[in-house]
Short mmCIF file of C-alpha atoms in Angstrom, two decimals:
data_model
loop_
_atom_site.label_atom_id
_atom_site.label_comp_id
_atom_site.label_asym_id
_atom_site.label_seq_id
_atom_site.Cartn_x
_atom_site.Cartn_y
_atom_site.Cartn_z
CA MET N 1 75.63 152.61 154.68
CA SER N 2 72.29 150.83 154.98
CA GLU N 3 71.70 147.74 157.13
CA PHE N 4 71.41 145.59 154.01
CA ASP N 5 74.73 146.86 152.61
CA SER N 6 76.40 146.16 156.00
CA SER N 7 75.09 142.60 156.03
CA LEU N 8 76.16 142.10 152.45
CA ALA N 9 79.70 143.34 153.20
CA ILE N 10 79.89 140.99 156.18
CA VAL N 11 78.91 138.05 153.97
CA GLU N 12 81.34 139.03 151.21
CA ASN N 13 84.29 139.47 153.58
CA GLY N 14 83.38 136.51 155.74
CA ALA N 15 82.88 133.92 153.01
CA PRO N 16 86.51 133.68 151.91
CA LYS N 17 87.68 133.53 155.57
CA THR N 18 85.19 130.79 156.33
CA LYS N 19 86.29 128.83 153.27
CA ARG N 20 89.95 129.13 154.20
CA LYS N 21 89.19 128.07 157.77
CA HIS N 22 87.20 125.04 156.68
CA THR N 23 88.93 124.21 153.39
CA LYS N 24 88.93 120.47 153.90
CA ILE N 25 85.26 120.30 154.86
CA VAL N 26 84.27 122.57 151.94
CA ASN N 27 86.25 120.52 149.47
CA LEU N 28 84.87 117.30 150.92
CA MET N 29 81.31 118.58 150.57
CA ILE N 30 81.86 119.64 146.98
CA LYS N 31 83.38 116.24 146.11
CA LEU N 32 80.51 114.46 147.77
CA ALA N 33 77.93 116.60 145.93
CA VAL N 34 79.61 115.84 142.59
CA PHE N 35 79.83 112.11 143.47
CA VAL N 36 76.14 111.99 144.32
CA LEU N 37 75.13 113.83 141.16
CA ILE N 38 77.20 111.42 138.94
CA ASN N 39 75.64 108.39 140.62
CA ALA N 40 72.15 109.82 140.44
CA HIS N 41 72.54 110.59 136.74
CA PHE N 42 73.97 107.08 136.04
CA ILE N 43 70.98 105.44 137.69
CA TRP N 44 68.63 107.70 135.73
CA ALA N 45 70.40 107.01 132.46
CA SER N 46 70.40 103.22 133.17
CA TYR N 47 66.66 103.23 133.84
CA TYR N 48 66.00 105.22 130.72
CA PHE N 49 68.17 102.98 128.56
CA ILE N 50 66.53 99.78 129.80
CA ASN N 51 62.97 100.93 129.61
CA ASN N 52 62.81 103.45 126.84
CA THR N 53 65.32 102.49 124.13
CA SER N 54 66.05 99.61 121.93
CA ASP N 55 69.75 100.24 121.51
CA THR N 56 72.38 97.73 122.51
CA LEU N 57 75.51 98.35 124.53
CA ASP N 58 77.72 97.62 121.49
CA SER N 59 75.99 100.22 119.37
CA THR N 60 76.40 102.92 122.10
CA THR N 61 79.95 102.19 123.14
CA CYS N 62 81.39 105.23 121.46
CA SER N 63 78.74 107.79 121.84
CA GLY N 64 75.78 106.74 124.06
CA TYR N 65 75.01 104.82 127.18
CA GLY N 66 77.80 102.34 126.58
CA LEU N 67 80.33 105.21 126.59
CA TRP N 68 78.82 106.48 129.83
CA ILE N 69 79.29 103.05 131.47
CA ILE N 70 83.01 103.12 130.51
CA VAL N 71 83.38 106.67 131.87
CA PHE N 72 81.54 105.75 135.03
CA ILE N 73 83.73 102.68 135.71
CA PHE N 74 86.83 104.85 135.01
CA ILE N 75 85.66 107.43 137.60
CA TYR N 76 85.09 104.74 140.21
CA PHE N 77 88.56 103.26 139.46
CA LEU N 78 90.24 106.70 139.89
CA THR N 79 88.26 107.24 143.10
CA LEU N 80 89.29 103.84 144.45
CA TYR N 81 92.94 104.39 143.36
CA SER N 82 93.25 107.86 145.03
CA LEU N 83 91.37 106.98 148.26
CA LEU N 84 92.46 103.37 148.84
CA LEU N 85 95.11 101.87 146.54
CA LYS N 86 97.66 104.68 146.36
CA PRO N 87 97.73 105.69 150.07
CA TYR N 88 97.16 102.32 151.75
CA ILE N 89 97.56 99.27 149.43
CA LEU N 90 100.51 100.12 147.25
CA PRO N 91 102.84 101.25 150.08
CA LEU N 92 102.37 97.73 151.54
CA ILE N 93 104.12 96.24 148.52
CA ASP N 94 107.73 96.36 149.68
CA THR N 95 109.95 95.79 146.67
CA LYS N 96 112.94 95.21 148.90
CA LYS N 97 111.27 92.24 150.47
CA LEU N 98 110.27 90.82 147.13
CA ALA N 99 113.84 91.20 145.75
CA PRO N 100 115.20 87.90 147.20
CA LEU N 101 112.50 86.07 145.20
CA PHE N 102 114.12 87.20 142.00
CA LYS N 103 117.66 86.47 143.00
CA PRO N 104 117.88 83.04 141.20
CA ILE N 105 116.63 84.71 137.98
CA ASN N 106 118.98 87.66 138.28
CA ARG N 107 121.97 85.29 138.57
CA ILE N 108 121.45 84.40 134.91
CA PRO N 109 124.17 86.24 132.89
CA HIS N 110 122.81 89.40 131.25
CA TRP N 111 119.24 88.47 132.42
CA PRO N 112 117.69 91.95 131.78
CA LEU N 113 118.97 91.90 128.20
CA VAL N 114 118.15 88.23 127.66
CA SER N 115 114.62 88.54 128.96
CA ARG N 116 113.75 91.53 126.81
CA GLY N 117 115.43 89.92 123.78
CA VAL N 118 113.22 86.88 124.14
CA VAL N 119 110.06 89.01 124.34
CA LEU N 120 111.12 91.01 121.26
CA ALA N 121 111.99 87.84 119.37
CA ALA N 122 108.59 86.44 120.18
CA ILE N 123 106.88 89.54 118.80
CA LEU N 124 108.89 89.51 115.63
CA ALA N 125 108.28 85.71 115.20
CA PHE N 126 104.53 86.36 115.43
CA ILE N 127 104.69 89.09 112.85
CA VAL N 128 106.84 87.01 110.46
CA TYR N 129 104.56 84.01 110.83
CA ASP N 130 101.47 86.22 110.30
CA TYR N 131 102.96 87.58 107.05
CA ARG N 132 104.18 84.21 105.79
CA ASP N 133 102.05 84.52 102.66
CA ASP N 134 103.55 87.92 101.66
CA PHE N 135 107.01 88.69 103.06
CA THR N 136 107.14 92.02 101.15
CA ARG N 137 105.01 93.39 104.01
CA LEU N 138 108.03 92.95 106.25
CA MET N 139 109.93 95.74 104.48
CA PRO N 140 109.52 98.17 107.51
CA LEU N 141 111.70 95.80 109.50
CA THR N 142 114.47 96.86 107.14
CA GLY N 143 113.79 100.43 108.01
CA LEU N 144 113.95 99.74 111.74
CA VAL N 145 117.29 97.99 111.39
CA ILE N 146 118.71 100.87 109.31
CA PHE N 147 117.53 103.50 111.82
CA PHE N 148 119.05 101.50 114.72
CA ILE N 149 122.38 101.20 112.91
CA ILE N 150 122.40 104.94 112.29
CA GLY N 151 121.59 105.65 115.94
CA PHE N 152 124.38 103.34 117.04
CA LEU N 153 126.86 104.99 114.74
CA PHE N 154 125.95 108.43 116.08
CA SER N 155 126.42 107.28 119.72
CA PRO N 156 129.49 108.85 121.33
CA ALA N 157 129.59 106.15 124.08
CA LYS N 158 128.72 102.90 122.44
CA LYS N 159 129.86 100.73 125.38
CA GLN N 160 127.47 102.60 127.72
CA ILE N 161 124.34 102.08 125.61
CA PRO N 162 121.66 100.68 127.98
CA TRP N 163 120.49 97.89 125.66
CA PRO N 164 117.73 96.67 128.03
CA THR N 165 116.20 100.18 127.98
CA VAL N 166 116.53 100.50 124.19
CA ILE N 167 114.97 97.06 123.56
CA SER N 168 112.21 97.77 126.20
CA GLY N 169 111.36 100.93 124.27
CA LEU N 170 111.05 98.99 121.06
CA ILE N 171 108.91 96.36 122.73
CA ALA N 172 106.67 99.05 124.15
CA GLN N 173 106.20 100.47 120.67
CA PHE N 174 105.32 97.10 119.24
CA VAL N 175 102.89 96.36 122.06
CA LEU N 176 101.21 99.75 121.67
CA GLY N 177 101.07 99.23 117.90
CA LEU N 178 99.56 95.72 118.26
CA LEU N 179 96.96 97.10 120.69
CA MET N 180 96.14 100.35 118.86
CA ILE N 181 96.69 99.49 115.22
CA ARG N 182 96.55 95.75 114.69
CA TRP N 183 93.96 94.62 117.22
CA GLU N 184 90.52 95.38 115.89
CA THR N 185 89.04 96.26 119.29
CA GLY N 186 91.93 98.52 120.00
CA ARG N 187 91.57 100.20 116.63
CA ASN N 188 87.87 100.77 117.41
CA ILE N 189 88.73 102.19 120.82
CA PHE N 190 91.23 104.69 119.48
CA SER N 191 89.03 105.47 116.48
CA CYS N 192 86.35 106.34 119.07
CA VAL N 193 88.82 108.39 121.07
CA GLY N 194 89.89 110.17 117.89
CA ASP N 195 86.28 110.88 117.00
CA ARG N 196 85.63 112.31 120.46
CA VAL N 197 88.73 114.48 120.25
CA ASP N 198 87.51 115.77 116.87
CA THR N 199 84.08 116.47 118.31
CA PHE N 200 85.53 118.24 121.28
CA LEU N 201 87.83 120.48 119.15
CA HIS N 202 84.93 121.20 116.73
CA TYR N 203 83.11 123.10 119.55
CA ALA N 204 85.81 125.76 119.13
CA VAL N 205 84.94 126.02 115.44
CA ASN N 206 81.33 126.74 116.37
CA ALA N 207 82.47 129.44 118.79
CA SER N 208 84.78 130.88 116.15
CA ALA N 209 81.81 131.04 113.76
CA PHE N 210 80.03 133.13 116.28
CA VAL N 211 82.90 135.60 116.43
CA TYR N 212 84.10 135.69 112.83
CA SER N 213 80.83 134.68 111.03
CA GLU N 214 79.71 131.36 109.57
CA GLU N 215 80.75 132.51 106.08
CA LEU N 216 84.42 132.78 107.00
CA VAL N 217 84.59 129.79 109.40
CA LEU N 218 82.11 127.13 108.16
CA THR N 219 81.45 127.98 104.50
CA LYS N 220 84.83 129.11 103.33
CA ALA N 221 86.79 127.35 106.20
CA ILE N 222 89.52 129.97 106.38
CA PHE N 223 92.43 128.23 108.14
CA ALA N 224 93.21 131.01 110.65
CA PHE N 225 89.61 131.20 111.78
CA ASN N 226 88.63 127.50 111.49
CA ALA N 227 91.48 125.11 112.29
CA LEU N 228 93.41 127.31 114.70
CA ALA N 229 90.32 128.16 116.82
CA ALA N 230 90.68 124.85 118.78
CA ILE N 231 94.02 126.02 120.20
CA TYR N 232 92.17 128.51 122.38
CA LEU N 233 89.84 125.76 123.71
CA MET N 234 92.70 123.37 124.37
CA ASN N 235 94.88 125.93 126.24
CA PHE N 236 91.81 127.04 128.16
CA CYS N 237 91.03 123.53 129.39
CA ILE N 238 94.61 122.46 129.99
CA ASN N 239 95.24 125.40 132.30
CA ILE N 240 92.11 124.55 134.28
CA LEU N 241 93.43 120.98 134.70
CA TYR N 242 96.76 122.37 135.85
CA TYR N 243 95.07 124.67 138.40
CA TYR N 244 93.39 121.68 140.01
CA GLY N 245 96.56 119.59 139.82
CA ILE N 246 94.93 116.96 137.57
CA MET N 247 97.33 117.33 134.65
CA GLN N 248 100.40 117.17 136.90
CA SER N 249 99.04 113.93 138.42
CA ILE N 250 98.34 112.35 135.10
CA VAL N 251 101.77 113.28 133.66
CA LEU N 252 103.63 112.10 136.81
CA GLU N 253 101.84 108.73 136.84
CA LEU N 254 102.51 108.17 133.15
CA GLY N 255 106.15 109.15 133.75
CA LYS N 256 106.37 106.50 136.53
CA ILE N 257 104.94 103.88 134.16
CA LEU N 258 107.52 104.80 131.51
CA GLN N 259 110.30 104.78 134.15
CA PHE N 260 109.13 101.29 135.34
CA VAL N 261 108.85 99.89 131.79
CA LEU N 262 111.98 101.39 130.26
CA GLY N 263 114.20 102.06 133.30
CA THR N 264 114.77 105.65 132.28
CA PRO N 265 115.29 108.43 134.90
CA ILE N 266 112.18 110.02 136.28
CA CYS N 267 112.68 113.51 134.78
CA GLU N 268 112.96 112.40 131.18
CA SER N 269 110.15 109.92 131.70
CA VAL N 270 107.83 112.62 133.04
CA ASN N 271 108.82 114.97 130.21
CA SER N 272 108.15 112.28 127.57
CA ALA N 273 104.71 111.58 129.12
CA ALA N 274 103.96 115.31 129.14
CA ASN N 275 104.82 115.56 125.45
CA ILE N 276 101.80 113.33 124.72
CA PHE N 277 99.61 116.38 125.73
CA LEU N 278 101.94 119.37 125.55
CA GLY N 279 104.47 120.94 123.22
CA MET N 280 108.24 121.16 123.57
CA SER N 281 107.94 124.52 125.22
CA GLU N 282 105.43 123.61 127.86
CA SER N 283 106.54 120.13 128.89
CA PRO N 284 109.88 121.19 130.54
CA PHE N 285 107.94 123.65 132.63
CA LEU N 286 106.80 120.79 134.81
CA LEU N 287 110.41 120.07 135.70
CA LYS N 288 111.61 123.67 135.95
CA PRO N 289 113.16 123.39 139.46
CA TYR N 290 115.27 120.39 138.39
CA LEU N 291 116.36 121.31 134.91
CA ASP N 292 119.71 122.81 136.02
CA HIS N 293 120.60 119.54 137.71
CA LEU N 294 120.06 117.21 134.75
CA THR N 295 122.81 115.30 133.06
CA ASP N 296 123.65 115.77 129.34
CA SER N 297 121.91 112.49 128.51
CA GLU N 298 118.74 113.63 130.25
CA ILE N 299 118.82 116.97 128.46
CA HIS N 300 119.27 115.20 125.11
CA SER N 301 116.33 112.95 125.92
CA ILE N 302 114.07 115.86 126.85
CA MET N 303 114.89 117.57 123.59
CA THR N 304 114.46 114.39 121.55
CA SER N 305 111.00 113.81 123.08
CA GLY N 306 110.07 117.38 122.10
CA PHE N 307 111.15 116.94 118.52
CA ALA N 308 109.53 113.44 118.18
CA SER N 309 106.01 114.61 119.44
CA VAL N 310 103.41 117.21 118.71
CA SER N 311 101.31 119.36 121.03
CA GLY N 312 97.67 118.33 121.65
CA THR N 313 96.74 121.95 120.98
CA VAL N 314 97.61 121.70 117.24
CA LEU N 315 95.88 118.40 116.48
CA ALA N 316 92.79 120.26 115.18
CA ALA N 317 94.94 121.95 112.46
CA TYR N 318 96.21 118.57 111.31
CA ILE N 319 92.68 117.10 111.37
CA SER N 320 91.47 120.03 109.23
CA PHE N 321 94.01 118.96 106.63
CA GLY N 322 92.43 115.47 106.49
CA ALA N 323 94.65 113.59 108.98
CA SER N 324 92.98 110.77 110.82
CA PRO N 325 92.27 111.76 114.50
CA ALA N 326 92.72 108.14 115.61
CA HIS N 327 96.16 107.84 114.04
CA LEU N 328 97.23 111.25 115.39
CA VAL N 329 96.31 110.14 118.94
CA THR N 330 98.04 106.83 118.44
CA SER N 331 101.15 108.58 117.13
CA CYS N 332 101.27 110.86 120.13
CA VAL N 333 101.12 107.86 122.50
CA MET N 334 103.70 105.71 120.60
CA SER N 335 106.16 108.58 120.29
CA ALA N 336 106.79 108.60 124.02
CA PRO N 337 108.64 105.28 124.28
CA ALA N 338 110.13 105.74 120.82
CA ALA N 339 111.81 109.02 121.77
CA LEU N 340 113.25 107.54 125.00
CA CYS N 341 114.45 104.46 123.26
CA TYR N 342 116.21 106.27 120.43
CA SER N 343 117.59 108.98 122.71
CA LYS N 344 119.31 106.40 124.90
CA LEU N 345 120.72 104.71 121.81
CA MET N 346 122.15 107.99 120.39
CA TYR N 347 123.36 109.56 123.67
CA PRO N 348 123.57 107.05 126.59
CA GLU N 349 124.04 108.11 130.21
CA THR N 350 127.61 108.55 131.33
CA GLU N 351 127.07 110.76 134.45
CA GLU N 352 125.49 110.26 137.83
CA VAL N 353 121.71 111.07 137.83
CA THR N 354 120.97 113.30 140.86
CA VAL N 355 117.20 113.89 140.35
CA THR N 356 115.36 110.73 141.36
CA GLN N 357 111.76 109.70 141.95
CA GLU N 358 112.21 110.20 145.68
CA ASN N 359 113.08 113.89 145.44
CA ILE N 360 110.89 115.01 142.53
CA LYS N 361 107.59 116.76 143.15
CA THR N 362 105.09 118.12 140.64
CA MET N 363 105.31 121.80 140.21
CA LYS N 364 102.29 123.93 141.24
CA MET N 365 101.12 126.49 138.76
CA LYS N 366 100.80 130.03 139.99
CA PHE N 367 97.20 130.95 139.29
CA GLY N 368 95.03 133.14 141.49
CA SER N 369 91.84 131.19 140.73
CA VAL N 370 90.37 128.83 138.23
CA LEU N 371 89.07 131.80 136.21
CA ASP N 372 92.60 133.25 136.23
CA ALA N 373 94.03 129.97 134.96
CA ALA N 374 91.40 129.74 132.20
CA THR N 375 91.82 133.27 130.91
CA LYS N 376 95.58 133.00 130.97
CA GLY N 377 95.30 129.82 128.94
CA ALA N 378 93.19 131.59 126.34
CA ASN N 379 95.57 134.58 126.23
CA GLU N 380 98.63 132.33 125.84
CA ALA N 381 96.81 130.53 122.99
CA SER N 382 96.83 133.89 121.10
CA GLN N 383 100.58 133.82 121.07
CA VAL N 384 100.62 130.26 119.81
CA VAL N 385 98.14 131.13 117.03
CA ILE N 386 100.09 134.21 116.03
CA GLY N 387 103.29 132.12 116.02
CA ILE N 388 101.72 129.44 113.78
CA ILE N 389 100.39 132.04 111.31
CA ALA N 390 103.69 133.90 111.22
CA ASN N 391 105.64 130.68 110.60
CA LEU N 392 103.30 129.47 107.95
CA ILE N 393 103.34 132.68 105.98
CA SER N 394 107.17 133.06 106.22
CA PHE N 395 107.97 129.44 105.48
CA ILE N 396 105.47 128.98 102.67
CA SER N 397 106.55 132.26 101.04
CA PHE N 398 110.15 131.08 101.33
CA VAL N 399 109.20 127.77 99.62
CA TYR N 400 107.63 129.79 96.78
CA PHE N 401 110.81 131.78 96.52
CA ILE N 402 113.02 128.68 96.45
CA ASN N 403 110.77 126.96 93.87
CA GLY N 404 110.82 130.09 91.75
CA VAL N 405 114.61 130.12 91.67
CA LEU N 406 114.87 126.39 91.07
CA GLY N 407 112.24 126.54 88.35
CA TRP N 408 114.13 129.34 86.62
CA LEU N 409 117.42 127.46 86.80
CA GLY N 410 115.68 124.39 85.41
CA THR N 411 114.26 126.25 82.43
CA LEU N 412 117.74 127.43 81.52
CA VAL N 413 118.77 123.85 80.85
CA GLY N 414 115.62 122.63 79.20
CA PHE N 415 113.31 121.44 81.99
CA ILE N 416 110.15 123.32 80.94
CA ALA N 417 107.42 120.65 80.97
CA GLU N 418 104.91 120.96 83.83
CA ASP N 419 105.92 117.68 85.46
CA GLU N 420 109.65 118.43 85.04
CA ILE N 421 109.88 121.92 86.53
CA TRP N 422 112.50 121.91 89.24
CA SER N 423 111.05 122.53 92.77
CA LEU N 424 111.92 121.73 96.37
CA GLU N 425 109.20 119.01 96.47
CA LEU N 426 110.59 117.40 93.30
CA ILE N 427 114.16 117.28 94.60
CA LEU N 428 113.23 116.05 98.09
CA GLY N 429 110.89 113.50 96.61
CA LYS N 430 113.69 111.96 94.58
CA ILE N 431 116.31 112.01 97.34
CA LEU N 432 114.12 110.48 100.08
CA ILE N 433 112.44 107.76 98.03
CA PRO N 434 114.64 104.99 99.75
CA LEU N 435 113.62 106.26 103.11
CA SER N 436 109.86 106.13 102.43
CA TYR N 437 110.23 102.72 100.72
CA THR N 438 112.02 101.19 103.76
CA MET N 439 109.10 102.35 105.95
CA GLY N 440 106.73 100.21 103.96
CA VAL N 441 105.18 102.78 101.60
CA GLU N 442 103.89 101.30 98.38
CA TRP N 443 106.24 101.99 95.53
CA ALA N 444 103.75 104.07 93.55
CA ASP N 445 103.48 106.47 96.53
CA CYS N 446 107.08 106.55 97.64
CA GLU N 447 107.95 109.77 95.88
CA LYS N 448 104.91 111.55 97.23
CA VAL N 449 105.52 110.45 100.84
CA ALA N 450 109.23 111.34 100.40
CA GLN N 451 108.14 114.90 99.44
CA LEU N 452 106.04 115.09 102.69
CA ILE N 453 108.92 113.87 104.87
CA GLY N 454 111.32 116.37 103.23
CA MET N 455 108.88 119.29 103.59
CA LYS N 456 108.21 118.39 107.24
CA THR N 457 111.91 118.13 108.03
CA ILE N 458 113.12 121.18 106.17
CA LEU N 459 110.06 123.47 106.71
CA ASN N 460 107.43 122.21 109.16
CA GLU N 461 104.73 119.57 109.66
CA PHE N 462 101.85 122.07 108.98
CA ILE N 463 102.97 122.47 105.39
CA ALA N 464 103.45 118.68 105.08
CA PHE N 465 99.92 117.88 106.36
CA GLN N 466 98.45 120.56 104.10
CA LYS N 467 100.27 119.09 101.14
CA MET N 468 99.17 115.55 102.10
CA LYS N 469 95.50 116.67 101.93
CA THR N 470 95.91 117.24 98.17
CA MET N 471 97.79 114.00 97.39
CA ASP N 472 96.22 110.87 96.00
CA LEU N 473 97.65 108.20 98.38
CA SER N 474 96.56 104.70 99.26
CA ASP N 475 95.21 104.12 102.76
CA LYS N 476 98.40 102.41 104.00
CA SER N 477 100.65 105.04 102.48
CA ARG N 478 98.60 107.81 104.07
CA ILE N 479 98.85 106.11 107.46
CA ILE N 480 102.61 105.74 107.27
CA ALA N 481 102.96 109.35 106.07
CA THR N 482 100.81 110.50 109.04
CA TYR N 483 103.15 108.80 111.55
CA SER N 484 106.34 109.92 109.86
CA ILE N 485 105.44 113.65 109.76
CA CYS N 486 103.64 113.78 113.17
CA GLY N 487 106.53 115.52 115.02
CA PHE N 488 108.04 118.93 115.69
CA ALA N 489 111.46 118.14 114.21
CA ASN N 490 112.05 121.11 111.91
CA PRO N 491 114.46 124.11 111.79
CA GLY N 492 111.91 126.43 113.40
CA SER N 493 111.54 124.10 116.38
CA ILE N 494 115.28 124.09 116.89
CA GLY N 495 115.04 127.83 117.58
CA THR N 496 112.08 127.30 119.84
CA MET N 497 113.85 124.61 121.80
CA LEU N 498 117.03 126.65 122.22
CA SER N 499 115.16 129.76 123.36
CA THR N 500 113.03 127.81 125.84
CA LEU N 501 115.66 125.56 127.47
CA THR N 502 118.42 128.15 127.71
CA ILE N 503 115.99 130.32 129.70
CA PHE N 504 114.95 127.40 131.96
CA MET N 505 118.49 126.03 132.49
CA PRO N 506 121.08 128.86 132.20
CA ARG N 507 123.82 126.84 133.80
CA LYS N 508 123.33 124.07 131.14
CA LYS N 509 123.18 126.46 128.15
CA HIS N 510 126.36 124.97 126.66
CA SER N 511 124.93 121.44 126.84
CA VAL N 512 121.68 122.55 125.21
CA THR N 513 123.40 124.24 122.26
CA LYS N 514 125.83 121.31 121.89
CA LEU N 515 123.10 118.59 121.83
CA VAL N 516 120.21 120.30 120.09
CA PHE N 517 121.05 119.20 116.53
CA ARG N 518 121.78 115.65 117.60
CA ALA N 519 118.33 115.62 119.41
CA PHE N 520 116.77 116.98 116.24
CA ILE N 521 118.06 113.99 114.26
CA GLY N 522 116.98 111.68 117.07
CA GLY N 523 113.47 113.11 117.12
CA SER N 524 113.15 112.66 113.33
CA PHE N 525 114.30 109.08 113.44
CA ALA N 526 112.01 108.36 116.40
CA CYS N 527 109.09 109.40 114.18
CA PHE N 528 110.36 107.23 111.34
CA MET N 529 110.59 104.23 113.73
CA THR N 530 106.94 104.78 114.72
CA ALA N 531 106.03 105.01 111.03
CA CYS N 532 107.84 101.69 110.41
CA ILE N 533 105.89 99.93 113.13
CA ALA N 534 102.62 101.45 111.91
CA GLY N 535 103.48 100.30 108.36
CA LEU N 536 104.35 96.81 109.66
CA LEU N 537 101.16 96.40 111.67
CA THR N 538 98.63 98.04 109.36
CA VAL N 539 96.34 95.43 107.89
#
């Protein structure tokens, strides 16, 4: 071996040891270098914006310098929070010492329920007053009342229903709806977020065109090569975030917020927050060490959250079918409190919760390196893509088969005109018209939206979004339809949920199989609740 080879071997073998020995110093140096680069670029960008452009901050809020200012402030806030607020300031706030200050208020009979009831009444009074010129726009309130009555009737322990939690969930939905749908600035913010999500996911389309050719991906827009390509990018990036512990921290903090607002146990709160980003199979993985210790109510809540939400990895497919990115993002966020609210209504807690915030820790993902995490994410995405393609082919072909049989039976009794031929869509559209009408859909579109809801519930949401792309709907009806079908509550997902949770919690297998259909209904109605609020607040 030459002297150069010997030196190279010493460097190669010594570098990892040196890094392990001085891990804190190396990590600190990397963070400082990144921090300096960010600040240097911000100063450079500010100088260029002031001296070389005629743009305004308002015009660049979503894509230019204005957006960079927002991101820069957010980075500084996170830095301040992690270095100062969380370790030093927040621990000084002793809730036990503050408790005596609230004793006079807590002596009021049923104060938690009364206080939340007053807030909800104030929100509803504002909406009723705002719609005083056209009370027909209040129809979605009828849908909310009906869904709550159904949930109450399904509840096996009506006296144990935590009404403060249920009402808090409803208030959270209304507040999020007012901020994200009704408030013009909020709409603009989430429209911008939706556009950025769409732009990010479109990078995968460009990469797919490189692999499969522009003819198949861009010109002909073949679904398997165009829309599903973004799943690879999303899984790739999410695994990287998990490797560095960023995703776990985000989910845990959001879970704590949900627990504080709604009063739900930490496990179901964290799972509901995770469902904003992940699917029903991935979210419970964060809680894997604790799943066998959950109560039946917590298990029901976890499954309901999974059915009421969609995975961020499949948003690109919905967008390719013409769904609004902004409303998809809004739906994902609003579904979190909706699922917890409706789950506690349908199956309240009757056992002692053993997993608390004090004894829960975020689970570390077992990746050898960041490259290992990224490649595993891409490989796992292949299974997701294959599963989507398999489900679509099998379910759509089954629909064709059912429609063929129904059409044949219809012709035998005289239904031969093109608009009278019996089909699954026709039947579901007729049966579910009252449901779509109570959510605020315009009467002319009720049958069409009813078809979408039926197809999503009996088949899956991919087919429903694909069908919606071809429908002539008003803007409001399309928005309500988007919220009502943006969830995984379908027969295929029941199988996915059963196979996932029975592996993760073998000792609770009986509870999972007993509660899965109830959770399926709860997830569906949670989506309908979100659609009602969207219909109520859409201008």
